[in-house]
Amino acid sequence: MNNYDIPLSLSWMWAFLVSLFAVPSIIYIAHLKNMLDTPNGRTVHQSLTPRLGGVAVFAGFMSALTIFAPLDNGAKELLAGCIILFFVGLKDDLVGMSVSKKFVGQLLATGIVMIMADVRITSFQGILGIHTLPVGISYAFTLGVIVGITNAINLIDGLDGLAGTIVLIVSGTFGYYFYAYGGSSYGNYSFVAVCLIGGLLGFLRYNFHRAPIFMGDTGSLVCGFIVSVMAIQFIEMGLRVGAPFGSSAPSVAVGILFVPLFDTLRVFSLRMLAGRSPFAPDKNHIHHRILAMGFQQISTVLLLGLLNIIVILFVIRFADLGNTVLIVALAVFSALLSVFFGVYQSRISRRQLLTVEKANLS
């Protein structure tokens, strides 16, 4: 029996119950004070809906972690970063905030975990023949990883239950390996995963279609930040502990985060190719493309969750092939998936054009 078993169970239950019972109160107050998200051309929902579900997730996560978890190896600094991003997201959900100001908040949160806790990627573990990174490059690359993953989770939060489901799958995967192999060095990150899972499950009870509340930036920024730090610690665990994937940990981590990373890279590439800012909002995310195929919201969420699970099982099964083979395989699969969505989108556009022409002729 692991020494963490009972505290982990208690922390999960605490986070779940706090989140579960907080959501109805948040919905009531949001409607009472008219703190609601108005539908627009980019959103899928069609009614005024609160965007403060992240408050419940954060409350459950933070209270459980501070009560039950060992706050060493960067966990304390992780909480400090979460507090910063919580208030950044809260302001954005209530009154709006520019991309540049949100980026400053992400820089502050990232700086805390990097500089004060020395949570960073120290080696490429043989990718492109690179091993140990110079300190400056290590800090710069870690900054890009944390900000990139944080925004990837934020950007995929476009359907009821989607971001929560993906983060649940990712956290569950990382959490299992921290629990099974982390030991005294990384085992406390199993608490980080379990507390996040508990908070998300309590929230997801109210977040599937038709959801009376959304996660909002309050939740997606915090969840993305937590997941990014877990990904870095997972990679470093492979380097320092050697288990379970050794030097293949970086490519396995990419596979675990496949859906949000693929979606972000795809939409950013398409926007830049069209001569627009990569941050310019549109309806070209992977979930928008699946909806355009005729799938319902719940089916789309389940399909993307299944896709992420399949990729996770693939990288775990073939981890012994090494980083280069796995990254090439993920890149090829991403390219094929992008071509598929592009071809299907073109067919839909042609059908719509023909329909309009027939209507004009008649």
PDB file of N, CA and C in Angstrom, residues 10-77:
ATOM      1  N   LEU A  10      -8.619  11.231   0.137  1.00  0.00           N
ATOM      2  CA  LEU A  10      -9.251  12.358   0.837  1.00  0.00           C
ATOM      3  C   LEU A  10      -9.164  13.642   0.017  1.00  0.00           C
ATOM      4  N   SER A  11      -8.013  13.861  -0.619  1.00  0.00           N
ATOM      5  CA  SER A  11      -7.852  15.084  -1.410  1.00  0.00           C
ATOM      6  C   SER A  11      -8.777  15.076  -2.618  1.00  0.00           C
ATOM      7  N   TRP A  12      -8.914  13.912  -3.270  1.00  0.00           N
ATOM      8  CA  TRP A  12      -9.831  13.819  -4.410  1.00  0.00           C
ATOM      9  C   TRP A  12     -11.266  14.101  -3.972  1.00  0.00           C
ATOM     10  N   MET A  13     -11.674  13.490  -2.873  1.00  0.00           N
ATOM     11  CA  MET A  13     -13.045  13.655  -2.393  1.00  0.00           C
ATOM     12  C   MET A  13     -13.317  15.101  -1.985  1.00  0.00           C
ATOM     13  N   TRP A  14     -12.332  15.715  -1.313  1.00  0.00           N
ATOM     14  CA  TRP A  14     -12.487  17.100  -0.872  1.00  0.00           C
ATOM     15  C   TRP A  14     -12.661  18.025  -2.087  1.00  0.00           C
ATOM     16  N   ALA A  15     -11.762  17.904  -3.063  1.00  0.00           N
ATOM     17  CA  ALA A  15     -11.822  18.764  -4.247  1.00  0.00           C
ATOM     18  C   ALA A  15     -13.137  18.567  -4.999  1.00  0.00           C
ATOM     19  N   PHE A  16     -13.567  17.320  -5.124  1.00  0.00           N
ATOM     20  CA  PHE A  16     -14.814  17.013  -5.826  1.00  0.00           C
ATOM     21  C   PHE A  16     -16.014  17.646  -5.134  1.00  0.00           C
ATOM     22  N   LEU A  17     -16.111  17.484  -3.823  1.00  0.00           N
ATOM     23  CA  LEU A  17     -17.273  17.987  -3.090  1.00  0.00           C
ATOM     24  C   LEU A  17     -17.310  19.506  -3.060  1.00  0.00           C
ATOM     25  N   VAL A  18     -16.149  20.138  -2.866  1.00  0.00           N
ATOM     26  CA  VAL A  18     -16.105  21.601  -2.862  1.00  0.00           C
ATOM     27  C   VAL A  18     -16.577  22.145  -4.208  1.00  0.00           C
ATOM     28  N   SER A  19     -16.060  21.577  -5.286  1.00  0.00           N
ATOM     29  CA  SER A  19     -16.443  22.021  -6.626  1.00  0.00           C
ATOM     30  C   SER A  19     -17.914  21.737  -6.913  1.00  0.00           C
ATOM     31  N   LEU A  20     -18.358  20.551  -6.556  1.00  0.00           N
ATOM     32  CA  LEU A  20     -19.738  20.137  -6.825  1.00  0.00           C
ATOM     33  C   LEU A  20     -20.740  21.066  -6.155  1.00  0.00           C
ATOM     34  N   PHE A  21     -20.483  21.410  -4.893  1.00  0.00           N
ATOM     35  CA  PHE A  21     -21.438  22.241  -4.151  1.00  0.00           C
ATOM     36  C   PHE A  21     -21.253  23.730  -4.418  1.00  0.00           C
ATOM     37  N   ALA A  22     -20.106  24.123  -4.980  1.00  0.00           N
ATOM     38  CA  ALA A  22     -19.887  25.540  -5.272  1.00  0.00           C
ATOM     39  C   ALA A  22     -20.584  25.977  -6.549  1.00  0.00           C
ATOM     40  N   VAL A  23     -20.676  25.086  -7.538  1.00  0.00           N
ATOM     41  CA  VAL A  23     -21.192  25.477  -8.848  1.00  0.00           C
ATOM     42  C   VAL A  23     -22.613  26.054  -8.793  1.00  0.00           C
ATOM     43  N   PRO A  24     -23.582  25.421  -8.130  1.00  0.00           N
ATOM     44  CA  PRO A  24     -24.931  26.009  -8.104  1.00  0.00           C
ATOM     45  C   PRO A  24     -24.958  27.420  -7.532  1.00  0.00           C
ATOM     46  N   SER A  25     -24.159  27.682  -6.508  1.00  0.00           N
ATOM     47  CA  SER A  25     -24.106  29.025  -5.919  1.00  0.00           C
ATOM     48  C   SER A  25     -23.525  30.023  -6.910  1.00  0.00           C
ATOM     49  N   ILE A  26     -22.496  29.596  -7.640  1.00  0.00           N
ATOM     50  CA  ILE A  26     -21.883  30.477  -8.634  1.00  0.00           C
ATOM     51  C   ILE A  26     -22.873  30.798  -9.746  1.00  0.00           C
ATOM     52  N   ILE A  27     -23.629  29.789 -10.201  1.00  0.00           N
ATOM     53  CA  ILE A  27     -24.644  30.010 -11.245  1.00  0.00           C
ATOM     54  C   ILE A  27     -25.687  31.014 -10.758  1.00  0.00           C
ATOM     55  N   TYR A  28     -26.137  30.848  -9.516  1.00  0.00           N
ATOM     56  CA  TYR A  28     -27.167  31.738  -8.944  1.00  0.00           C
ATOM     57  C   TYR A  28     -26.663  33.177  -8.873  1.00  0.00           C
ATOM     58  N   ILE A  29     -25.453  33.369  -8.347  1.00  0.00           N
ATOM     59  CA  ILE A  29     -24.902  34.717  -8.190  1.00  0.00           C
ATOM     60  C   ILE A  29     -24.644  35.355  -9.550  1.00  0.00           C
ATOM     61  N   ALA A  30     -24.145  34.559 -10.506  1.00  0.00           N
ATOM     62  CA  ALA A  30     -23.863  35.093 -11.843  1.00  0.00           C
ATOM     63  C   ALA A  30     -25.133  35.611 -12.509  1.00  0.00           C
ATOM     64  N   HIS A  31     -26.238  34.875 -12.382  1.00  0.00           N
ATOM     65  CA  HIS A  31     -27.506  35.335 -12.958  1.00  0.00           C
ATOM     66  C   HIS A  31     -28.046  36.534 -12.184  1.00  0.00           C
ATOM     67  N   LEU A  32     -27.874  36.522 -10.862  1.00  0.00           N
ATOM     68  CA  LEU A  32     -28.371  37.609 -10.028  1.00  0.00           C
ATOM     69  C   LEU A  32     -27.661  38.921 -10.362  1.00  0.00           C
ATOM     70  N   LYS A  33     -26.371  38.854 -10.601  1.00  0.00           N
ATOM     71  CA  LYS A  33     -25.563  40.048 -10.886  1.00  0.00           C
ATOM     72  C   LYS A  33     -25.342  40.270 -12.383  1.00  0.00           C
ATOM     73  N   ASN A  34     -26.007  39.465 -13.215  1.00  0.00           N
ATOM     74  CA  ASN A  34     -25.907  39.590 -14.673  1.00  0.00           C
ATOM     75  C   ASN A  34     -24.463  39.455 -15.171  1.00  0.00           C
ATOM     76  N   MET A  35     -23.723  38.516 -14.597  1.00  0.00           N
ATOM     77  CA  MET A  35     -22.346  38.234 -15.028  1.00  0.00           C
ATOM     78  C   MET A  35     -22.388  37.056 -16.004  1.00  0.00           C
ATOM     79  N   LEU A  36     -22.899  37.348 -17.220  1.00  0.00           N
ATOM     80  CA  LEU A  36     -23.190  36.287 -18.180  1.00  0.00           C
ATOM     81  C   LEU A  36     -22.461  36.517 -19.492  1.00  0.00           C
ATOM     82  N   ASP A  37     -22.159  35.434 -20.190  1.00  0.00           N
ATOM     83  CA  ASP A  37     -21.476  35.494 -21.479  1.00  0.00           C
ATOM     84  C   ASP A  37     -22.513  35.597 -22.589  1.00  0.00           C
ATOM     85  N   THR A  38     -22.384  36.614 -23.436  1.00  0.00           N
ATOM     86  CA  THR A  38     -23.328  36.833 -24.527  1.00  0.00           C
ATOM     87  C   THR A  38     -22.885  36.068 -25.771  1.00  0.00           C
ATOM     88  N   PRO A  39     -23.774  35.320 -26.410  1.00  0.00           N
ATOM     89  CA  PRO A  39     -23.409  34.595 -27.646  1.00  0.00           C
ATOM     90  C   PRO A  39     -22.964  35.557 -28.738  1.00  0.00           C
ATOM     91  N   ASN A  40     -22.004  35.116 -29.573  1.00  0.00           N
ATOM     92  CA  ASN A  40     -21.572  35.911 -30.716  1.00  0.00           C
ATOM     93  C   ASN A  40     -21.262  34.978 -31.884  1.00  0.00           C
ATOM     94  N   GLY A  41     -20.680  35.523 -32.935  1.00  0.00           N
ATOM     95  CA  GLY A  41     -20.435  34.740 -34.137  1.00  0.00           C
ATOM     96  C   GLY A  41     -19.434  33.619 -33.961  1.00  0.00           C
ATOM     97  N   ARG A  42     -18.603  33.676 -32.895  1.00  0.00           N
ATOM     98  CA  ARG A  42     -17.567  32.664 -32.703  1.00  0.00           C
ATOM     99  C   ARG A  42     -18.006  31.556 -31.753  1.00  0.00           C
ATOM    100  N   THR A  43     -19.015  31.816 -30.947  1.00  0.00           N
ATOM    101  CA  THR A  43     -19.414  30.854 -29.930  1.00  0.00           C
ATOM    102  C   THR A  43     -20.446  29.875 -30.464  1.00  0.00           C
ATOM    103  N   VAL A  44     -20.538  28.729 -29.799  1.00  0.00           N
ATOM    104  CA  VAL A  44     -21.489  27.698 -30.192  1.00  0.00           C
ATOM    105  C   VAL A  44     -22.797  27.840 -29.403  1.00  0.00           C
ATOM    106  N   HIS A  45     -22.710  28.308 -28.160  1.00  0.00           N
ATOM    107  CA  HIS A  45     -23.909  28.419 -27.327  1.00  0.00           C
ATOM    108  C   HIS A  45     -24.809  29.545 -27.823  1.00  0.00           C
ATOM    109  N   GLN A  46     -26.104  29.489 -27.465  1.00  0.00           N
ATOM    110  CA  GLN A  46     -27.079  30.430 -27.999  1.00  0.00           C
ATOM    111  C   GLN A  46     -27.835  31.179 -26.913  1.00  0.00           C
ATOM    112  N   SER A  47     -27.448  31.038 -25.665  1.00  0.00           N
ATOM    113  CA  SER A  47     -28.137  31.726 -24.577  1.00  0.00           C
ATOM    114  C   SER A  47     -27.118  32.324 -23.612  1.00  0.00           C
ATOM    115  N   LEU A  48     -27.571  33.295 -22.817  1.00  0.00           N
ATOM    116  CA  LEU A  48     -26.708  33.923 -21.818  1.00  0.00           C
ATOM    117  C   LEU A  48     -26.303  32.889 -20.771  1.00  0.00           C
ATOM    118  N   THR A  49     -25.005  32.732 -20.569  1.00  0.00           N
ATOM    119  CA  THR A  49     -24.491  31.671 -19.694  1.00  0.00           C
ATOM    120  C   THR A  49     -23.318  32.191 -18.869  1.00  0.00           C
ATOM    121  N   PRO A  50     -23.267  31.864 -17.577  1.00  0.00           N
ATOM    122  CA  PRO A  50     -22.119  32.269 -16.744  1.00  0.00           C
ATOM    123  C   PRO A  50     -20.832  31.606 -17.224  1.00  0.00           C
ATOM    124  N   ARG A  51     -19.696  32.321 -17.062  1.00  0.00           N
ATOM    125  CA  ARG A  51     -18.401  31.790 -17.473  1.00  0.00           C
ATOM    126  C   ARG A  51     -17.475  31.588 -16.271  1.00  0.00           C
ATOM    127  N   LEU A  52     -18.038  31.410 -15.104  1.00  0.00           N
ATOM    128  CA  LEU A  52     -17.223  31.400 -13.885  1.00  0.00           C
ATOM    129  C   LEU A  52     -17.062  30.011 -13.279  1.00  0.00           C
ATOM    130  N   GLY A  53     -17.214  28.958 -14.087  1.00  0.00           N
ATOM    131  CA  GLY A  53     -17.064  27.606 -13.562  1.00  0.00           C
ATOM    132  C   GLY A  53     -15.667  27.330 -13.026  1.00  0.00           C
ATOM    133  N   GLY A  54     -14.671  28.046 -13.567  1.00  0.00           N
ATOM    134  CA  GLY A  54     -13.304  27.872 -13.091  1.00  0.00           C
ATOM    135  C   GLY A  54     -13.129  28.239 -11.634  1.00  0.00           C
ATOM    136  N   VAL A  55     -14.009  29.095 -11.114  1.00  0.00           N
ATOM    137  CA  VAL A  55     -13.938  29.456  -9.691  1.00  0.00           C
ATOM    138  C   VAL A  55     -14.137  28.214  -8.827  1.00  0.00           C
ATOM    139  N   ALA A  56     -15.094  27.366  -9.204  1.00  0.00           N
ATOM    140  CA  ALA A  56     -15.363  26.141  -8.442  1.00  0.00           C
ATOM    141  C   ALA A  56     -14.190  25.159  -8.567  1.00  0.00           C
ATOM    142  N   VAL A  57     -13.659  25.010  -9.784  1.00  0.00           N
ATOM    143  CA  VAL A  57     -12.521  24.109  -9.998  1.00  0.00           C
ATOM    144  C   VAL A  57     -11.333  24.568  -9.163  1.00  0.00           C
ATOM    145  N   PHE A  58     -11.051  25.864  -9.197  1.00  0.00           N
ATOM    146  CA  PHE A  58      -9.918  26.421  -8.447  1.00  0.00           C
ATOM    147  C   PHE A  58     -10.118  26.255  -6.946  1.00  0.00           C
ATOM    148  N   ALA A  59     -11.334  26.498  -6.474  1.00  0.00           N
ATOM    149  CA  ALA A  59     -11.610  26.370  -5.035  1.00  0.00           C
ATOM    150  C   ALA A  59     -11.383  24.940  -4.564  1.00  0.00           C
ATOM    151  N   GLY A  60     -11.897  23.972  -5.323  1.00  0.00           N
ATOM    152  CA  GLY A  60     -11.710  22.576  -4.945  1.00  0.00           C
ATOM    153  C   GLY A  60     -10.259  22.157  -5.019  1.00  0.00           C
ATOM    154  N   PHE A  61      -9.590  22.530  -6.106  1.00  0.00           N
ATOM    155  CA  PHE A  61      -8.180  22.158  -6.298  1.00  0.00           C
ATOM    156  C   PHE A  61      -7.295  22.746  -5.215  1.00  0.00           C
ATOM    157  N   MET A  62      -7.399  24.045  -5.007  1.00  0.00           N
ATOM    158  CA  MET A  62      -6.464  24.713  -4.101  1.00  0.00           C
ATOM    159  C   MET A  62      -6.687  24.314  -2.653  1.00  0.00           C
ATOM    160  N   SER A  63      -7.934  24.222  -2.233  1.00  0.00           N
ATOM    161  CA  SER A  63      -8.197  23.859  -0.839  1.00  0.00           C
ATOM    162  C   SER A  63      -7.735  22.434  -0.556  1.00  0.00           C
ATOM    163  N   ALA A  64      -7.997  21.511  -1.469  1.00  0.00           N
ATOM    164  CA  ALA A  64      -7.577  20.122  -1.259  1.00  0.00           C
ATOM    165  C   ALA A  64      -6.063  19.992  -1.245  1.00  0.00           C
ATOM    166  N   LEU A  65      -5.395  20.696  -2.171  1.00  0.00           N
ATOM    167  CA  LEU A  65      -3.937  20.580  -2.263  1.00  0.00           C
ATOM    168  C   LEU A  65      -3.257  21.151  -1.024  1.00  0.00           C
ATOM    169  N   THR A  66      -3.728  22.285  -0.542  1.00  0.00           N
ATOM    170  CA  THR A  66      -3.094  22.896   0.626  1.00  0.00           C
ATOM    171  C   THR A  66      -3.357  22.102   1.908  1.00  0.00           C
ATOM    172  N   ILE A  67      -4.463  21.373   1.968  1.00  0.00           N
ATOM    173  CA  ILE A  67      -4.790  20.609   3.174  1.00  0.00           C
ATOM    174  C   ILE A  67      -4.064  19.264   3.203  1.00  0.00           C
ATOM    175  N   PHE A  68      -4.028  18.567   2.078  1.00  0.00           N
ATOM    176  CA  PHE A  68      -3.597  17.163   2.094  1.00  0.00           C
ATOM    177  C   PHE A  68      -2.228  16.888   1.466  1.00  0.00           C
ATOM    178  N   ALA A  69      -1.730  17.772   0.608  1.00  0.00           N
ATOM    179  CA  ALA A  69      -0.554  17.421  -0.210  1.00  0.00           C
ATOM    180  C   ALA A  69       0.752  17.936   0.390  1.00  0.00           C
ATOM    181  N   PRO A  70       1.851  17.225   0.161  1.00  0.00           N
ATOM    182  CA  PRO A  70       3.177  17.754   0.475  1.00  0.00           C
ATOM    183  C   PRO A  70       3.526  18.847  -0.544  1.00  0.00           C
ATOM    184  N   LEU A  71       3.785  20.056  -0.070  1.00  0.00           N
ATOM    185  CA  LEU A  71       3.973  21.184  -0.976  1.00  0.00           C
ATOM    186  C   LEU A  71       5.452  21.451  -1.245  1.00  0.00           C
ATOM    187  N   ASP A  72       6.168  20.391  -1.625  1.00  0.00           N
ATOM    188  CA  ASP A  72       7.576  20.561  -1.962  1.00  0.00           C
ATOM    189  C   ASP A  72       7.778  20.343  -3.454  1.00  0.00           C
ATOM    190  N   ASN A  73       9.023  20.447  -3.914  1.00  0.00           N
ATOM    191  CA  ASN A  73       9.374  20.209  -5.312  1.00  0.00           C
ATOM    192  C   ASN A  73       8.563  21.061  -6.286  1.00  0.00           C
ATOM    193  N   GLY A  74       8.297  22.308  -5.884  1.00  0.00           N
ATOM    194  CA  GLY A  74       7.622  23.244  -6.774  1.00  0.00           C
ATOM    195  C   GLY A  74       6.125  23.331  -6.621  1.00  0.00           C
ATOM    196  N   ALA A  75       5.515  22.489  -5.787  1.00  0.00           N
ATOM    197  CA  ALA A  75       4.055  22.519  -5.647  1.00  0.00           C
ATOM    198  C   ALA A  75       3.570  23.825  -5.022  1.00  0.00           C
ATOM    199  N   LYS A  76       4.337  24.349  -4.060  1.00  0.00           N
ATOM    200  CA  LYS A  76       3.960  25.619  -3.420  1.00  0.00           C
ATOM    201  C   LYS A  76       4.006  26.763  -4.436  1.00  0.00           C
ATOM    202  N   GLU A  77       5.061  26.786  -5.236  1.00  0.00           N
ATOM    203  CA  GLU A  77       5.173  27.818  -6.267  1.00  0.00           C
ATOM    204  C   GLU A  77       4.114  27.646  -7.357  1.00  0.00           C
TER     205      GLU A  77
END
